[in-house]
PDB file of C-alpha atoms in Angstrom:
ATOM      1  CA  MET A   1       0.000   0.000   0.000  1.00  0.00           C
ATOM      2  CA  THR A   2       2.896   2.390   0.701  1.00  0.00           C
ATOM      3  CA  TYR A   3       4.063   2.181  -2.921  1.00  0.00           C
ATOM      4  CA  PHE A   4       0.576   3.073  -4.149  1.00  0.00           C
ATOM      5  CA  GLN A   5       0.362   5.998  -1.688  1.00  0.00           C
ATOM      6  CA  LEU A   6       3.807   7.177  -2.801  1.00  0.00           C
ATOM      7  CA  PHE A   7       2.841   7.020  -6.453  1.00  0.00           C
ATOM      8  CA  ILE A   8      -0.462   8.873  -5.991  1.00  0.00           C
ATOM      9  CA  SER A   9       1.081  11.513  -3.687  1.00  0.00           C
ATOM     10  CA  PHE A  10       4.024  12.318  -5.935  1.00  0.00           C
ATOM     11  CA  PHE A  11       1.907  12.127  -9.082  1.00  0.00           C
ATOM     12  CA  LYS A  12      -0.341  14.830  -7.560  1.00  0.00           C
ATOM     13  CA  ILE A  13       2.721  16.876  -6.613  1.00  0.00           C
ATOM     14  CA  GLY A  14       4.083  16.543 -10.143  1.00  0.00           C
ATOM     15  CA  LEU A  15       0.704  17.523 -11.565  1.00  0.00           C
ATOM     16  CA  PHE A  16       0.140  20.622  -9.424  1.00  0.00           C
ATOM     17  CA  GLY A  17       3.726  21.684  -8.586  1.00  0.00           C
ATOM     18  CA  PHE A  18       4.031  24.528 -11.079  1.00  0.00           C
ATOM     19  CA  GLY A  19       7.465  26.102 -11.275  1.00  0.00           C
ATOM     20  CA  GLY A  20       9.357  23.129  -9.896  1.00  0.00           C
ATOM     21  CA  GLY A  21      12.166  23.643  -7.416  1.00  0.00           C
ATOM     22  CA  MET A  22      11.162  25.298  -4.177  1.00  0.00           C
ATOM     23  CA  SER A  23       7.523  25.640  -5.231  1.00  0.00           C
ATOM     24  CA  VAL A  24       6.948  21.886  -4.719  1.00  0.00           C
ATOM     25  CA  ILE A  25       8.419  21.806  -1.210  1.00  0.00           C
ATOM     26  CA  ALA A  26       5.144  22.907   0.419  1.00  0.00           C
ATOM     27  CA  LEU A  27       3.258  20.196  -1.476  1.00  0.00           C
ATOM     28  CA  ILE A  28       5.802  17.526  -0.536  1.00  0.00           C
ATOM     29  CA  GLU A  29       5.664  18.605   3.112  1.00  0.00           C
ATOM     30  CA  MET A  30       1.856  18.241   3.142  1.00  0.00           C
ATOM     31  CA  GLU A  31       2.058  14.660   1.843  1.00  0.00           C
ATOM     32  CA  VAL A  32       4.956  13.720   4.130  1.00  0.00           C
ATOM     33  CA  THR A  33       3.032  15.051   7.148  1.00  0.00           C
ATOM     34  CA  ARG A  34      -0.184  13.359   6.074  1.00  0.00           C
ATOM     35  CA  TYR A  35       1.372   9.896   5.920  1.00  0.00           C
ATOM     36  CA  GLY A  36       4.056  10.400   8.592  1.00  0.00           C
ATOM     37  CA  TRP A  37       6.918   9.386   6.306  1.00  0.00           C
ATOM     38  CA  LEU A  38       9.339  11.884   7.933  1.00  0.00           C
ATOM     39  CA  THR A  39       9.435  13.954  11.102  1.00  0.00           C
ATOM     40  CA  PRO A  40       9.522  17.779  10.684  1.00  0.00           C
ATOM     41  CA  THR A  41      13.229  17.802  11.612  1.00  0.00           C
ATOM     42  CA  GLU A  42      14.033  15.069   9.070  1.00  0.00           C
ATOM     43  CA  PHE A  43      12.090  16.963   6.403  1.00  0.00           C
ATOM     44  CA  VAL A  44      14.030  20.187   7.026  1.00  0.00           C
ATOM     45  CA  ASP A  45      17.274  18.198   6.881  1.00  0.00           C
ATOM     46  CA  ILE A  46      16.365  16.589   3.563  1.00  0.00           C
ATOM     47  CA  VAL A  47      15.409  19.949   2.054  1.00  0.00           C
ATOM     48  CA  GLY A  48      18.881  21.217   2.971  1.00  0.00           C
ATOM     49  CA  ILE A  49      20.573  18.111   1.571  1.00  0.00           C
ATOM     50  CA  SER A  50      18.435  18.298  -1.580  1.00  0.00           C
ATOM     51  CA  GLN A  51      19.538  21.902  -2.109  1.00  0.00           C
ATOM     52  CA  VAL A  52      23.247  21.107  -2.066  1.00  0.00           C
ATOM     53  CA  THR A  53      23.144  17.868  -4.073  1.00  0.00           C
ATOM     54  CA  PRO A  54      23.099  17.978  -7.881  1.00  0.00           C
ATOM     55  CA  GLY A  55      19.732  17.899  -9.585  1.00  0.00           C
ATOM     56  CA  PRO A  56      16.304  19.436  -9.015  1.00  0.00           C
ATOM     57  CA  ILE A  57      15.328  19.829  -5.370  1.00  0.00           C
ATOM     58  CA  GLY A  58      11.889  18.279  -5.921  1.00  0.00           C
ATOM     59  CA  MET A  59      13.385  15.171  -7.494  1.00  0.00           C
ATOM     60  CA  ASN A  60      15.995  14.861  -4.739  1.00  0.00           C
ATOM     61  CA  CYS A  61      13.287  15.156  -2.061  1.00  0.00           C
ATOM     62  CA  ALA A  62      11.081  12.612  -3.827  1.00  0.00           C
ATOM     63  CA  THR A  63      13.950  10.142  -4.035  1.00  0.00           C
ATOM     64  CA  TYR A  64      14.763  10.497  -0.343  1.00  0.00           C
ATOM     65  CA  VAL A  65      11.131  10.391   0.846  1.00  0.00           C
ATOM     66  CA  GLY A  66      10.458   7.321  -1.301  1.00  0.00           C
ATOM     67  CA  TYR A  67      13.456   5.530   0.155  1.00  0.00           C
ATOM     68  CA  THR A  68      12.587   6.519   3.741  1.00  0.00           C
ATOM     69  CA  ALA A  69       8.918   5.537   3.416  1.00  0.00           C
ATOM     70  CA  THR A  70       9.668   2.048   2.067  1.00  0.00           C
ATOM     71  CA  GLN A  71      13.268   1.445   3.198  1.00  0.00           C
ATOM     72  CA  SER A  72      13.868   0.346  -0.381  1.00  0.00           C
ATOM     73  CA  ILE A  73      15.355   1.715  -3.582  1.00  0.00           C
ATOM     74  CA  TRP A  74      12.073   0.773  -5.261  1.00  0.00           C
ATOM     75  CA  GLY A  75      10.321   3.422  -3.166  1.00  0.00           C
ATOM     76  CA  SER A  76      12.780   6.000  -4.480  1.00  0.00           C
ATOM     77  CA  LEU A  77      12.108   4.860  -8.029  1.00  0.00           C
ATOM     78  CA  VAL A  78       8.309   4.956  -7.587  1.00  0.00           C
ATOM     79  CA  ALA A  79       8.293   8.439  -6.007  1.00  0.00           C
ATOM     80  CA  SER A  80      10.751   9.900  -8.543  1.00  0.00           C
ATOM     81  CA  THR A  81       8.910   8.404 -11.533  1.00  0.00           C
ATOM     82  CA  ALA A  82       5.536   9.593 -10.239  1.00  0.00           C
ATOM     83  CA  LEU A  83       6.896  13.127  -9.772  1.00  0.00           C
ATOM     84  CA  VAL A  84       8.196  13.331 -13.358  1.00  0.00           C
ATOM     85  CA  LEU A  85       5.370  11.511 -15.137  1.00  0.00           C
ATOM     86  CA  PRO A  86       2.752  14.332 -15.193  1.00  0.00           C
ATOM     87  CA  SER A  87       5.303  16.829 -16.526  1.00  0.00           C
ATOM     88  CA  LEU A  88       6.416  14.399 -19.211  1.00  0.00           C
ATOM     89  CA  ILE A  89       2.852  13.729 -20.372  1.00  0.00           C
ATOM     90  CA  ILE A  90       1.819  17.397 -20.274  1.00  0.00           C
ATOM     91  CA  MET A  91       4.975  18.670 -22.010  1.00  0.00           C
ATOM     92  CA  LEU A  92       4.706  16.088 -24.791  1.00  0.00           C
ATOM     93  CA  ALA A  93       1.079  17.154 -25.353  1.00  0.00           C
ATOM     94  CA  ILE A  94       1.889  20.892 -25.238  1.00  0.00           C
ATOM     95  CA  CYS A  95       4.931  20.554 -27.517  1.00  0.00           C
ATOM     96  CA  THR A  96       2.891  18.594 -30.045  1.00  0.00           C
ATOM     97  CA  LEU A  97       0.108  21.198 -29.943  1.00  0.00           C
ATOM     98  CA  TYR A  98       2.547  24.115 -30.027  1.00  0.00           C
ATOM     99  CA  MET A  99       4.364  22.790 -33.078  1.00  0.00           C
ATOM    100  CA  ARG A 100       1.038  22.647 -34.917  1.00  0.00           C
ATOM    101  CA  ILE A 101      -0.201  26.150 -34.018  1.00  0.00           C
ATOM    102  CA  LYS A 102       2.945  28.071 -32.974  1.00  0.00           C
ATOM    103  CA  ASP A 103       2.480  30.958 -35.431  1.00  0.00           C
ATOM    104  CA  LYS A 104      -0.957  31.848 -34.006  1.00  0.00           C
ATOM    105  CA  TRP A 105       0.015  31.762 -30.303  1.00  0.00           C
ATOM    106  CA  ALA A 106       2.685  34.462 -30.188  1.00  0.00           C
ATOM    107  CA  GLU A 107       0.214  37.394 -30.169  1.00  0.00           C
ATOM    108  CA  ASN A 108      -2.712  35.594 -28.507  1.00  0.00           C
ATOM    109  CA  ARG A 109      -3.940  37.710 -25.574  1.00  0.00           C
ATOM    110  CA  ILE A 110      -5.396  34.767 -23.638  1.00  0.00           C
ATOM    111  CA  PHE A 111      -2.067  32.943 -23.854  1.00  0.00           C
ATOM    112  CA  GLN A 112      -0.187  36.027 -22.608  1.00  0.00           C
ATOM    113  CA  ILE A 113      -2.598  36.490 -19.665  1.00  0.00           C
ATOM    114  CA  THR A 114      -2.320  32.782 -18.795  1.00  0.00           C
ATOM    115  CA  MET A 115       1.474  32.986 -18.699  1.00  0.00           C
ATOM    116  CA  ARG A 116       1.333  36.077 -16.441  1.00  0.00           C
ATOM    117  CA  CYS A 117      -1.007  34.278 -14.022  1.00  0.00           C
ATOM    118  CA  ILE A 118       1.276  31.229 -13.926  1.00  0.00           C
ATOM    119  CA  ARG A 119       4.262  33.466 -13.089  1.00  0.00           C
ATOM    120  CA  ILE A 120       2.347  35.051 -10.188  1.00  0.00           C
ATOM    121  CA  LEU A 121       1.319  31.605  -8.931  1.00  0.00           C
ATOM    122  CA  ILE A 122       4.930  30.382  -9.022  1.00  0.00           C
ATOM    123  CA  VAL A 123       6.109  33.352  -6.937  1.00  0.00           C
ATOM    124  CA  ALA A 124       3.340  32.657  -4.406  1.00  0.00           C
ATOM    125  CA  LEU A 125       4.231  28.952  -4.171  1.00  0.00           C
ATOM    126  CA  VAL A 126       7.929  29.723  -3.635  1.00  0.00           C
ATOM    127  CA  ALA A 127       7.005  32.278  -0.936  1.00  0.00           C
ATOM    128  CA  VAL A 128       4.781  29.721   0.837  1.00  0.00           C
ATOM    129  CA  ALA A 129       7.574  27.129   0.725  1.00  0.00           C
ATOM    130  CA  ALA A 130      10.074  29.602   2.183  1.00  0.00           C
ATOM    131  CA  ILE A 131       7.683  30.685   4.956  1.00  0.00           C
ATOM    132  CA  ARG A 132       6.825  27.068   5.851  1.00  0.00           C
ATOM    133  CA  LEU A 133      10.522  26.296   6.288  1.00  0.00           C
ATOM    134  CA  CYS A 134      10.880  29.076   8.888  1.00  0.00           C
ATOM    135  CA  THR A 135      10.337  26.734  11.833  1.00  0.00           C
ATOM    136  CA  PRO A 136      12.114  26.141  15.144  1.00  0.00           C
ATOM    137  CA  GLU A 137      13.739  23.099  13.513  1.00  0.00           C
ATOM    138  CA  SER A 138      15.318  25.379  10.872  1.00  0.00           C
ATOM    139  CA  PHE A 139      16.342  28.269  13.126  1.00  0.00           C
ATOM    140  CA  ILE A 140      17.744  26.845  16.325  1.00  0.00           C
ATOM    141  CA  ASP A 141      19.611  29.938  17.546  1.00  0.00           C
ATOM    142  CA  ILE A 142      20.609  33.506  16.635  1.00  0.00           C
ATOM    143  CA  TYR A 143      23.459  32.312  14.401  1.00  0.00           C
ATOM    144  CA  SER A 144      21.100  30.473  12.082  1.00  0.00           C
ATOM    145  CA  TYR A 145      19.045  33.676  11.689  1.00  0.00           C
ATOM    146  CA  VAL A 146      22.223  35.639  10.948  1.00  0.00           C
ATOM    147  CA  ILE A 147      23.370  33.132   8.305  1.00  0.00           C
ATOM    148  CA  CYS A 148      19.926  33.205   6.676  1.00  0.00           C
ATOM    149  CA  ALA A 149      19.825  37.013   6.670  1.00  0.00           C
ATOM    150  CA  ILE A 150      23.315  37.323   5.144  1.00  0.00           C
ATOM    151  CA  VAL A 151      22.486  34.815   2.392  1.00  0.00           C
ATOM    152  CA  ALA A 152      19.182  36.611   1.676  1.00  0.00           C
ATOM    153  CA  LEU A 153      20.923  40.003   1.444  1.00  0.00           C
ATOM    154  CA  CYS A 154      23.650  38.626  -0.827  1.00  0.00           C
ATOM    155  CA  THR A 155      20.992  37.044  -3.056  1.00  0.00           C
ATOM    156  CA  LEU A 156      19.152  40.366  -3.380  1.00  0.00           C
ATOM    157  CA  LEU A 157      22.328  42.423  -3.890  1.00  0.00           C
ATOM    158  CA  PRO A 158      22.146  42.468  -7.739  1.00  0.00           C
ATOM    159  CA  LEU A 159      18.687  44.093  -7.545  1.00  0.00           C
ATOM    160  CA  PHE A 160      20.252  47.207  -6.039  1.00  0.00           C
ATOM    161  CA  LYS A 161      22.616  47.855  -8.935  1.00  0.00           C
ATOM    162  CA  PRO A 162      21.633  51.243 -10.435  1.00  0.00           C
ATOM    163  CA  ALA A 163      20.164  50.894 -13.921  1.00  0.00           C
ATOM    164  CA  ASP A 164      20.956  54.458 -15.062  1.00  0.00           C
ATOM    165  CA  LYS A 165      24.532  54.661 -13.750  1.00  0.00           C
ATOM    166  CA  PRO A 166      26.795  51.683 -14.523  1.00  0.00           C
ATOM    167  CA  LEU A 167      29.112  50.580 -11.746  1.00  0.00           C
ATOM    168  CA  LYS A 168      32.857  50.179 -12.073  1.00  0.00           C
ATOM    169  CA  PRO A 169      33.766  46.784 -13.579  1.00  0.00           C
ATOM    170  CA  ALA A 170      35.533  45.677 -10.377  1.00  0.00           C
ATOM    171  CA  VAL A 171      32.471  46.513  -8.225  1.00  0.00           C
ATOM    172  CA  ASN A 172      30.142  44.849 -10.718  1.00  0.00           C
ATOM    173  CA  LYS A 173      32.271  41.693 -10.724  1.00  0.00           C
ATOM    174  CA  SER A 174      32.431  41.675  -6.905  1.00  0.00           C
ATOM    175  CA  ILE A 175      28.623  41.847  -6.661  1.00  0.00           C
ATOM    176  CA  ASP A 176      28.299  38.985  -9.158  1.00  0.00           C
ATOM    177  CA  ILE A 177      30.748  36.850  -7.170  1.00  0.00           C
ATOM    178  CA  ILE A 178      29.173  37.623  -3.769  1.00  0.00           C
ATOM    179  CA  SER A 179      25.658  36.818  -5.016  1.00  0.00           C
ATOM    180  CA  HIS A 180      26.608  33.645  -6.902  1.00  0.00           C
ATOM    181  CA  PRO A 181      24.305  30.798  -5.719  1.00  0.00           C
ATOM    182  CA  ILE A 182      27.029  28.130  -5.556  1.00  0.00           C
ATOM    183  CA  LEU A 183      29.290  30.366  -3.487  1.00  0.00           C
ATOM    184  CA  LEU A 184      26.410  31.200  -1.122  1.00  0.00           C
ATOM    185  CA  ILE A 185      25.520  27.517  -0.651  1.00  0.00           C
ATOM    186  CA  VAL A 186      29.141  26.578   0.064  1.00  0.00           C
ATOM    187  CA  ALA A 187      29.674  29.560   2.389  1.00  0.00           C
ATOM    188  CA  ALA A 188      26.443  28.898   4.342  1.00  0.00           C
ATOM    189  CA  GLY A 189      27.313  25.199   4.620  1.00  0.00           C
ATOM    190  CA  PHE A 190      30.812  26.021   5.824  1.00  0.00           C
ATOM    191  CA  ALA A 191      29.451  28.511   8.378  1.00  0.00           C
ATOM    192  CA  GLY A 192      26.989  25.883   9.625  1.00  0.00           C
ATOM    193  CA  TRP A 193      29.772  23.316   9.854  1.00  0.00           C
ATOM    194  CA  ILE A 194      31.983  25.701  11.852  1.00  0.00           C
ATOM    195  CA  LEU A 195      29.156  26.661  14.212  1.00  0.00           C
ATOM    196  CA  TYR A 196      27.376  23.342  14.743  1.00  0.00           C
ATOM    197  CA  ILE A 197      29.873  20.509  14.306  1.00  0.00           C
TER     198      ILE A 197
END
């Protein structure tokens, strides 16, 4: 029965998890909580591990949850396949349709409005996922808040570059380096290792 529950749960997540990445975390957390596959602390840990391992975070989470729920590699395979299957089916259908009517869609107002609404929905889903991860399990002391705040500020740093007045090349390059996602992940991981190991 667990394999069937895994398949249905991750198929639903794959079907309704628009935007991928962090936007599916809230959906995965709901299913994990519903069936008790992971504790809240374990879930926060796997989100962190999924962020720093190669590949999409949703797929990494699905693989881990599937393995944990069944204590078998087959659970990982079922959960990962179920997560990808809706996207595969939908994208094959959309690509086939798009190739047949692509010249008419470019200026279609309904299509443009639909794409705007999807973008807004993706931002909302990512915001919900981020807010749901702000739990006592994630922030255990003042240092964890400080690390989170520094990473958030560094991530937003490129938004403050003036559009009308170009910066000096050295300053521009420094901002790009400081706000680079890989550097931020490594730096935050190193800070956590220094503080908590």
